[in-house]
Amino acid sequence: MWQLYFFILPIGLGLITLVASLIGLFAYLMSEDPATRRPAFNWFRRLIVVAFILLSIGLFMTFGYFWGTSE
């Protein structure tokens, strides 16, 4: 049972990273200064990739646990 908590951990971290990427998107959309706009978009792009990787790993491990493919 304790392994399930480790399988759910990437899902939580992925959701937190997704929220952080949306903050970067909001900063990109609201900024009028090019010196702020470009780094905000770069952070949004990096964090959205990391969020989807973490969510994919977490969902794969969690569903594997419930379907009985993991021991």
PDB file of N, CA and C in Angstrom:
ATOM      1  N   MET A   1       0.818  -1.203   0.000  1.00  0.00           N
ATOM      2  CA  MET A   1       0.000   0.000   0.000  1.00  0.00           C
ATOM      3  C   MET A   1       0.856   1.259   0.000  1.00  0.00           C
ATOM      4  N   TRP A   2       2.011   1.221   0.662  1.00  0.00           N
ATOM      5  CA  TRP A   2       2.824   2.432   0.738  1.00  0.00           C
ATOM      6  C   TRP A   2       3.391   2.809  -0.626  1.00  0.00           C
ATOM      7  N   GLN A   3       3.521   1.839  -1.562  1.00  0.00           N
ATOM      8  CA  GLN A   3       4.017   2.170  -2.894  1.00  0.00           C
ATOM      9  C   GLN A   3       3.047   3.085  -3.626  1.00  0.00           C
ATOM     10  N   LEU A   4       1.765   2.948  -3.328  1.00  0.00           N
ATOM     11  CA  LEU A   4       0.768   3.779  -3.985  1.00  0.00           C
ATOM     12  C   LEU A   4       1.028   5.262  -3.730  1.00  0.00           C
ATOM     13  N   TYR A   5       1.497   5.595  -2.533  1.00  0.00           N
ATOM     14  CA  TYR A   5       1.790   6.994  -2.227  1.00  0.00           C
ATOM     15  C   TYR A   5       2.929   7.518  -3.093  1.00  0.00           C
ATOM     16  N   PHE A   6       3.912   6.667  -3.372  1.00  0.00           N
ATOM     17  CA  PHE A   6       4.998   7.084  -4.257  1.00  0.00           C
ATOM     18  C   PHE A   6       4.532   7.173  -5.706  1.00  0.00           C
ATOM     19  N   PHE A   7       3.531   6.374  -6.074  1.00  0.00           N
ATOM     20  CA  PHE A   7       3.007   6.436  -7.431  1.00  0.00           C
ATOM     21  C   PHE A   7       2.164   7.692  -7.640  1.00  0.00           C
ATOM     22  N   ILE A   8       1.503   8.157  -6.594  1.00  0.00           N
ATOM     23  CA  ILE A   8       0.656   9.346  -6.693  1.00  0.00           C
ATOM     24  C   ILE A   8       1.493  10.632  -6.626  1.00  0.00           C
ATOM     25  N   LEU A   9       2.678  10.553  -6.051  1.00  0.00           N
ATOM     26  CA  LEU A   9       3.534  11.731  -5.885  1.00  0.00           C
ATOM     27  C   LEU A   9       3.798  12.475  -7.199  1.00  0.00           C
ATOM     28  N   PRO A  10       4.161  11.801  -8.305  1.00  0.00           N
ATOM     29  CA  PRO A  10       4.367  12.559  -9.549  1.00  0.00           C
ATOM     30  C   PRO A  10       3.111  13.267 -10.051  1.00  0.00           C
ATOM     31  N   ILE A  11       1.937  12.738  -9.731  1.00  0.00           N
ATOM     32  CA  ILE A  11       0.704  13.411 -10.145  1.00  0.00           C
ATOM     33  C   ILE A  11       0.576  14.744  -9.410  1.00  0.00           C
ATOM     34  N   GLY A  12       0.813  14.742  -8.105  1.00  0.00           N
ATOM     35  CA  GLY A  12       0.755  15.983  -7.337  1.00  0.00           C
ATOM     36  C   GLY A  12       1.799  16.986  -7.788  1.00  0.00           C
ATOM     37  N   LEU A  13       3.018  16.509  -8.011  1.00  0.00           N
ATOM     38  CA  LEU A  13       4.071  17.410  -8.481  1.00  0.00           C
ATOM     39  C   LEU A  13       3.760  17.929  -9.887  1.00  0.00           C
ATOM     40  N   GLY A  14       3.145  17.092 -10.713  1.00  0.00           N
ATOM     41  CA  GLY A  14       2.756  17.537 -12.048  1.00  0.00           C
ATOM     42  C   GLY A  14       1.686  18.609 -12.011  1.00  0.00           C
ATOM     43  N   LEU A  15       0.737  18.465 -11.097  1.00  0.00           N
ATOM     44  CA  LEU A  15      -0.307  19.488 -10.965  1.00  0.00           C
ATOM     45  C   LEU A  15       0.273  20.811 -10.461  1.00  0.00           C
ATOM     46  N   ILE A  16       1.196  20.727  -9.509  1.00  0.00           N
ATOM     47  CA  ILE A  16       1.842  21.949  -9.006  1.00  0.00           C
ATOM     48  C   ILE A  16       2.642  22.620 -10.118  1.00  0.00           C
ATOM     49  N   THR A  17       3.347  21.828 -10.925  1.00  0.00           N
ATOM     50  CA  THR A  17       4.125  22.374 -12.034  1.00  0.00           C
ATOM     51  C   THR A  17       3.208  22.963 -13.101  1.00  0.00           C
ATOM     52  N   LEU A  18       2.059  22.342 -13.310  1.00  0.00           N
ATOM     53  CA  LEU A  18       1.090  22.874 -14.266  1.00  0.00           C
ATOM     54  C   LEU A  18       0.588  24.245 -13.822  1.00  0.00           C
ATOM     55  N   VAL A  19       0.321  24.410 -12.548  1.00  0.00           N
ATOM     56  CA  VAL A  19      -0.114  25.707 -12.022  1.00  0.00           C
ATOM     57  C   VAL A  19       1.001  26.741 -12.183  1.00  0.00           C
ATOM     58  N   ALA A  20       2.243  26.338 -11.917  1.00  0.00           N
ATOM     59  CA  ALA A  20       3.371  27.266 -12.088  1.00  0.00           C
ATOM     60  C   ALA A  20       3.524  27.676 -13.549  1.00  0.00           C
ATOM     61  N   SER A  21       3.296  26.753 -14.475  1.00  0.00           N
ATOM     62  CA  SER A  21       3.390  27.104 -15.891  1.00  0.00           C
ATOM     63  C   SER A  21       2.279  28.069 -16.293  1.00  0.00           C
ATOM     64  N   LEU A  22       1.092  27.903 -15.704  1.00  0.00           N
ATOM     65  CA  LEU A  22       0.009  28.840 -16.004  1.00  0.00           C
ATOM     66  C   LEU A  22       0.304  30.233 -15.447  1.00  0.00           C
ATOM     67  N   ILE A  23       1.033  30.301 -14.339  1.00  0.00           N
ATOM     68  CA  ILE A  23       1.474  31.602 -13.827  1.00  0.00           C
ATOM     69  C   ILE A  23       2.437  32.245 -14.825  1.00  0.00           C
ATOM     70  N   GLY A  24       3.339  31.435 -15.402  1.00  0.00           N
ATOM     71  CA  GLY A  24       4.240  31.951 -16.435  1.00  0.00           C
ATOM     72  C   GLY A  24       3.488  32.417 -17.664  1.00  0.00           C
ATOM     73  N   LEU A  25       2.451  31.689 -18.053  1.00  0.00           N
ATOM     74  CA  LEU A  25       1.628  32.113 -19.194  1.00  0.00           C
ATOM     75  C   LEU A  25       0.908  33.419 -18.888  1.00  0.00           C
ATOM     76  N   PHE A  26       0.390  33.543 -17.681  1.00  0.00           N
ATOM     77  CA  PHE A  26      -0.276  34.786 -17.284  1.00  0.00           C
ATOM     78  C   PHE A  26       0.705  35.961 -17.304  1.00  0.00           C
ATOM     79  N   ALA A  27       1.936  35.735 -16.824  1.00  0.00           N
ATOM     80  CA  ALA A  27       2.953  36.795 -16.857  1.00  0.00           C
ATOM     81  C   ALA A  27       3.289  37.171 -18.299  1.00  0.00           C
ATOM     82  N   TYR A  28       3.337  36.182 -19.173  1.00  0.00           N
ATOM     83  CA  TYR A  28       3.619  36.456 -20.588  1.00  0.00           C
ATOM     84  C   TYR A  28       2.508  37.289 -21.221  1.00  0.00           C
ATOM     85  N   LEU A  29       1.267  36.926 -20.937  1.00  0.00           N
ATOM     86  CA  LEU A  29       0.145  37.632 -21.554  1.00  0.00           C
ATOM     87  C   LEU A  29      -0.050  39.041 -21.002  1.00  0.00           C
ATOM     88  N   MET A  30       0.284  39.255 -19.742  1.00  0.00           N
ATOM     89  CA  MET A  30       0.027  40.550 -19.109  1.00  0.00           C
ATOM     90  C   MET A  30       1.191  41.534 -19.256  1.00  0.00           C
ATOM     91  N   SER A  31       2.352  41.049 -19.650  1.00  0.00           N
ATOM     92  CA  SER A  31       3.526  41.919 -19.722  1.00  0.00           C
ATOM     93  C   SER A  31       3.580  42.652 -21.054  1.00  0.00           C
ATOM     94  N   GLU A  32       3.983  43.897 -20.996  1.00  0.00           N
ATOM     95  CA  GLU A  32       4.180  44.679 -22.212  1.00  0.00           C
ATOM     96  C   GLU A  32       5.651  44.926 -22.487  1.00  0.00           C
ATOM     97  N   ASP A  33       6.508  44.575 -21.542  1.00  0.00           N
ATOM     98  CA  ASP A  33       7.943  44.780 -21.675  1.00  0.00           C
ATOM     99  C   ASP A  33       8.580  43.541 -22.302  1.00  0.00           C
ATOM    100  N   PRO A  34       9.282  43.694 -23.424  1.00  0.00           N
ATOM    101  CA  PRO A  34       9.895  42.522 -24.062  1.00  0.00           C
ATOM    102  C   PRO A  34      10.944  41.834 -23.181  1.00  0.00           C
ATOM    103  N   ALA A  35      11.584  42.575 -22.283  1.00  0.00           N
ATOM    104  CA  ALA A  35      12.584  41.976 -21.403  1.00  0.00           C
ATOM    105  C   ALA A  35      11.935  41.033 -20.387  1.00  0.00           C
ATOM    106  N   THR A  36      10.683  41.229 -20.082  1.00  0.00           N
ATOM    107  CA  THR A  36       9.961  40.346 -19.165  1.00  0.00           C
ATOM    108  C   THR A  36       9.163  39.301 -19.930  1.00  0.00           C
ATOM    109  N   ARG A  37       8.678  39.675 -21.090  1.00  0.00           N
ATOM    110  CA  ARG A  37       7.797  38.799 -21.859  1.00  0.00           C
ATOM    111  C   ARG A  37       8.504  37.533 -22.342  1.00  0.00           C
ATOM    112  N   ARG A  38       9.709  37.652 -22.848  1.00  0.00           N
ATOM    113  CA  ARG A  38      10.427  36.498 -23.407  1.00  0.00           C
ATOM    114  C   ARG A  38      10.795  35.467 -22.328  1.00  0.00           C
ATOM    115  N   PRO A  39      11.383  35.868 -21.187  1.00  0.00           N
ATOM    116  CA  PRO A  39      11.665  34.863 -20.151  1.00  0.00           C
ATOM    117  C   PRO A  39      10.412  34.200 -19.587  1.00  0.00           C
ATOM    118  N   ALA A  40       9.320  34.955 -19.506  1.00  0.00           N
ATOM    119  CA  ALA A  40       8.077  34.370 -18.998  1.00  0.00           C
ATOM    120  C   ALA A  40       7.586  33.271 -19.940  1.00  0.00           C
ATOM    121  N   PHE A  41       7.690  33.501 -21.242  1.00  0.00           N
ATOM    122  CA  PHE A  41       7.276  32.471 -22.199  1.00  0.00           C
ATOM    123  C   PHE A  41       8.197  31.261 -22.136  1.00  0.00           C
ATOM    124  N   ASN A  42       9.503  31.492 -21.953  1.00  0.00           N
ATOM    125  CA  ASN A  42      10.438  30.366 -21.832  1.00  0.00           C
ATOM    126  C   ASN A  42      10.126  29.522 -20.608  1.00  0.00           C
ATOM    127  N   TRP A  43       9.808  30.164 -19.482  1.00  0.00           N
ATOM    128  CA  TRP A  43       9.446  29.406 -18.280  1.00  0.00           C
ATOM    129  C   TRP A  43       8.143  28.657 -18.471  1.00  0.00           C
ATOM    130  N   PHE A  44       7.186  29.284 -19.125  1.00  0.00           N
ATOM    131  CA  PHE A  44       5.923  28.598 -19.409  1.00  0.00           C
ATOM    132  C   PHE A  44       6.165  27.336 -20.235  1.00  0.00           C
ATOM    133  N   ARG A  45       6.964  27.463 -21.270  1.00  0.00           N
ATOM    134  CA  ARG A  45       7.226  26.339 -22.164  1.00  0.00           C
ATOM    135  C   ARG A  45       7.959  25.206 -21.438  1.00  0.00           C
ATOM    136  N   ARG A  46       8.955  25.534 -20.632  1.00  0.00           N
ATOM    137  CA  ARG A  46       9.691  24.503 -19.889  1.00  0.00           C
ATOM    138  C   ARG A  46       8.798  23.799 -18.880  1.00  0.00           C
ATOM    139  N   LEU A  47       8.041  24.578 -18.127  1.00  0.00           N
ATOM    140  CA  LEU A  47       7.229  23.992 -17.062  1.00  0.00           C
ATOM    141  C   LEU A  47       6.070  23.166 -17.598  1.00  0.00           C
ATOM    142  N   ILE A  48       5.513  23.544 -18.741  1.00  0.00           N
ATOM    143  CA  ILE A  48       4.403  22.764 -19.284  1.00  0.00           C
ATOM    144  C   ILE A  48       4.906  21.393 -19.746  1.00  0.00           C
ATOM    145  N   VAL A  49       6.113  21.333 -20.285  1.00  0.00           N
ATOM    146  CA  VAL A  49       6.693  20.047 -20.696  1.00  0.00           C
ATOM    147  C   VAL A  49       6.943  19.174 -19.476  1.00  0.00           C
ATOM    148  N   VAL A  50       7.534  19.751 -18.430  1.00  0.00           N
ATOM    149  CA  VAL A  50       7.805  18.992 -17.207  1.00  0.00           C
ATOM    150  C   VAL A  50       6.499  18.521 -16.567  1.00  0.00           C
ATOM    151  N   ALA A  51       5.475  19.363 -16.577  1.00  0.00           N
ATOM    152  CA  ALA A  51       4.190  18.988 -15.977  1.00  0.00           C
ATOM    153  C   ALA A  51       3.581  17.785 -16.688  1.00  0.00           C
ATOM    154  N   PHE A  52       3.594  17.783 -18.002  1.00  0.00           N
ATOM    155  CA  PHE A  52       3.003  16.657 -18.724  1.00  0.00           C
ATOM    156  C   PHE A  52       3.828  15.388 -18.586  1.00  0.00           C
ATOM    157  N   ILE A  53       5.140  15.517 -18.471  1.00  0.00           N
ATOM    158  CA  ILE A  53       5.969  14.333 -18.227  1.00  0.00           C
ATOM    159  C   ILE A  53       5.650  13.746 -16.853  1.00  0.00           C
ATOM    160  N   LEU A  54       5.582  14.597 -15.830  1.00  0.00           N
ATOM    161  CA  LEU A  54       5.273  14.105 -14.490  1.00  0.00           C
ATOM    162  C   LEU A  54       3.877  13.496 -14.415  1.00  0.00           C
ATOM    163  N   LEU A  55       2.908  14.144 -15.035  1.00  0.00           N
ATOM    164  CA  LEU A  55       1.547  13.601 -15.026  1.00  0.00           C
ATOM    165  C   LEU A  55       1.475  12.263 -15.762  1.00  0.00           C
ATOM    166  N   SER A  56       2.187  12.158 -16.859  1.00  0.00           N
ATOM    167  CA  SER A  56       2.187  10.894 -17.601  1.00  0.00           C
ATOM    168  C   SER A  56       2.808   9.766 -16.792  1.00  0.00           C
ATOM    169  N   ILE A  57       3.929  10.040 -16.153  1.00  0.00           N
ATOM    170  CA  ILE A  57       4.590   9.026 -15.328  1.00  0.00           C
ATOM    171  C   ILE A  57       3.692   8.625 -14.164  1.00  0.00           C
ATOM    172  N   GLY A  58       3.120   9.602 -13.490  1.00  0.00           N
ATOM    173  CA  GLY A  58       2.265   9.311 -12.341  1.00  0.00           C
ATOM    174  C   GLY A  58       1.017   8.527 -12.716  1.00  0.00           C
ATOM    175  N   LEU A  59       0.380   8.912 -13.796  1.00  0.00           N
ATOM    176  CA  LEU A  59      -0.825   8.188 -14.224  1.00  0.00           C
ATOM    177  C   LEU A  59      -0.483   6.776 -14.680  1.00  0.00           C
ATOM    178  N   PHE A  60       0.627   6.608 -15.373  1.00  0.00           N
ATOM    179  CA  PHE A  60       1.040   5.287 -15.814  1.00  0.00           C
ATOM    180  C   PHE A  60       1.301   4.368 -14.622  1.00  0.00           C
ATOM    181  N   MET A  61       2.019   4.863 -13.628  1.00  0.00           N
ATOM    182  CA  MET A  61       2.330   4.029 -12.465  1.00  0.00           C
ATOM    183  C   MET A  61       1.084   3.755 -11.628  1.00  0.00           C
ATOM    184  N   THR A  62       0.240   4.746 -11.463  1.00  0.00           N
ATOM    185  CA  THR A  62      -0.954   4.572 -10.632  1.00  0.00           C
ATOM    186  C   THR A  62      -1.947   3.608 -11.279  1.00  0.00           C
ATOM    187  N   PHE A  63      -2.204   3.774 -12.577  1.00  0.00           N
ATOM    188  CA  PHE A  63      -3.123   2.858 -13.237  1.00  0.00           C
ATOM    189  C   PHE A  63      -2.555   1.455 -13.296  1.00  0.00           C
ATOM    190  N   GLY A  64      -1.232   1.341 -13.441  1.00  0.00           N
ATOM    191  CA  GLY A  64      -0.611   0.024 -13.408  1.00  0.00           C
ATOM    192  C   GLY A  64      -0.800  -0.653 -12.073  1.00  0.00           C
ATOM    193  N   TYR A  65      -0.778   0.124 -11.006  1.00  0.00           N
ATOM    194  CA  TYR A  65      -0.982  -0.436  -9.680  1.00  0.00           C
ATOM    195  C   TYR A  65      -2.405  -0.967  -9.529  1.00  0.00           C
ATOM    196  N   PHE A  66      -3.382  -0.218 -10.017  1.00  0.00           N
ATOM    197  CA  PHE A  66      -4.770  -0.629  -9.859  1.00  0.00           C
ATOM    198  C   PHE A  66      -5.168  -1.744 -10.820  1.00  0.00           C
ATOM    199  N   TRP A  67      -4.516  -1.831 -11.980  1.00  0.00           N
ATOM    200  CA  TRP A  67      -4.838  -2.890 -12.933  1.00  0.00           C
ATOM    201  C   TRP A  67      -4.124  -4.193 -12.626  1.00  0.00           C
ATOM    202  N   GLY A  68      -3.217  -4.171 -11.651  1.00  0.00           N
ATOM    203  CA  GLY A  68      -2.543  -5.392 -11.248  1.00  0.00           C
ATOM    204  C   GLY A  68      -1.326  -5.738 -12.067  1.00  0.00           C
ATOM    205  N   THR A  69      -0.829  -4.809 -12.902  1.00  0.00           N
ATOM    206  CA  THR A  69       0.379  -5.102 -13.677  1.00  0.00           C
ATOM    207  C   THR A  69       1.619  -4.903 -12.828  1.00  0.00           C
ATOM    208  N   SER A  70       1.566  -4.080 -11.782  1.00  0.00           N
ATOM    209  CA  SER A  70       2.692  -3.884 -10.873  1.00  0.00           C
ATOM    210  C   SER A  70       2.516  -4.779  -9.664  1.00  0.00           C
ATOM    211  N   GLU A  71       3.595  -5.312  -9.186  1.00  0.00           N
ATOM    212  CA  GLU A  71       3.534  -6.194  -8.014  1.00  0.00           C
ATOM    213  C   GLU A  71       3.737  -5.410  -6.752  1.00  0.00           C
TER     214      GLU A  71
END
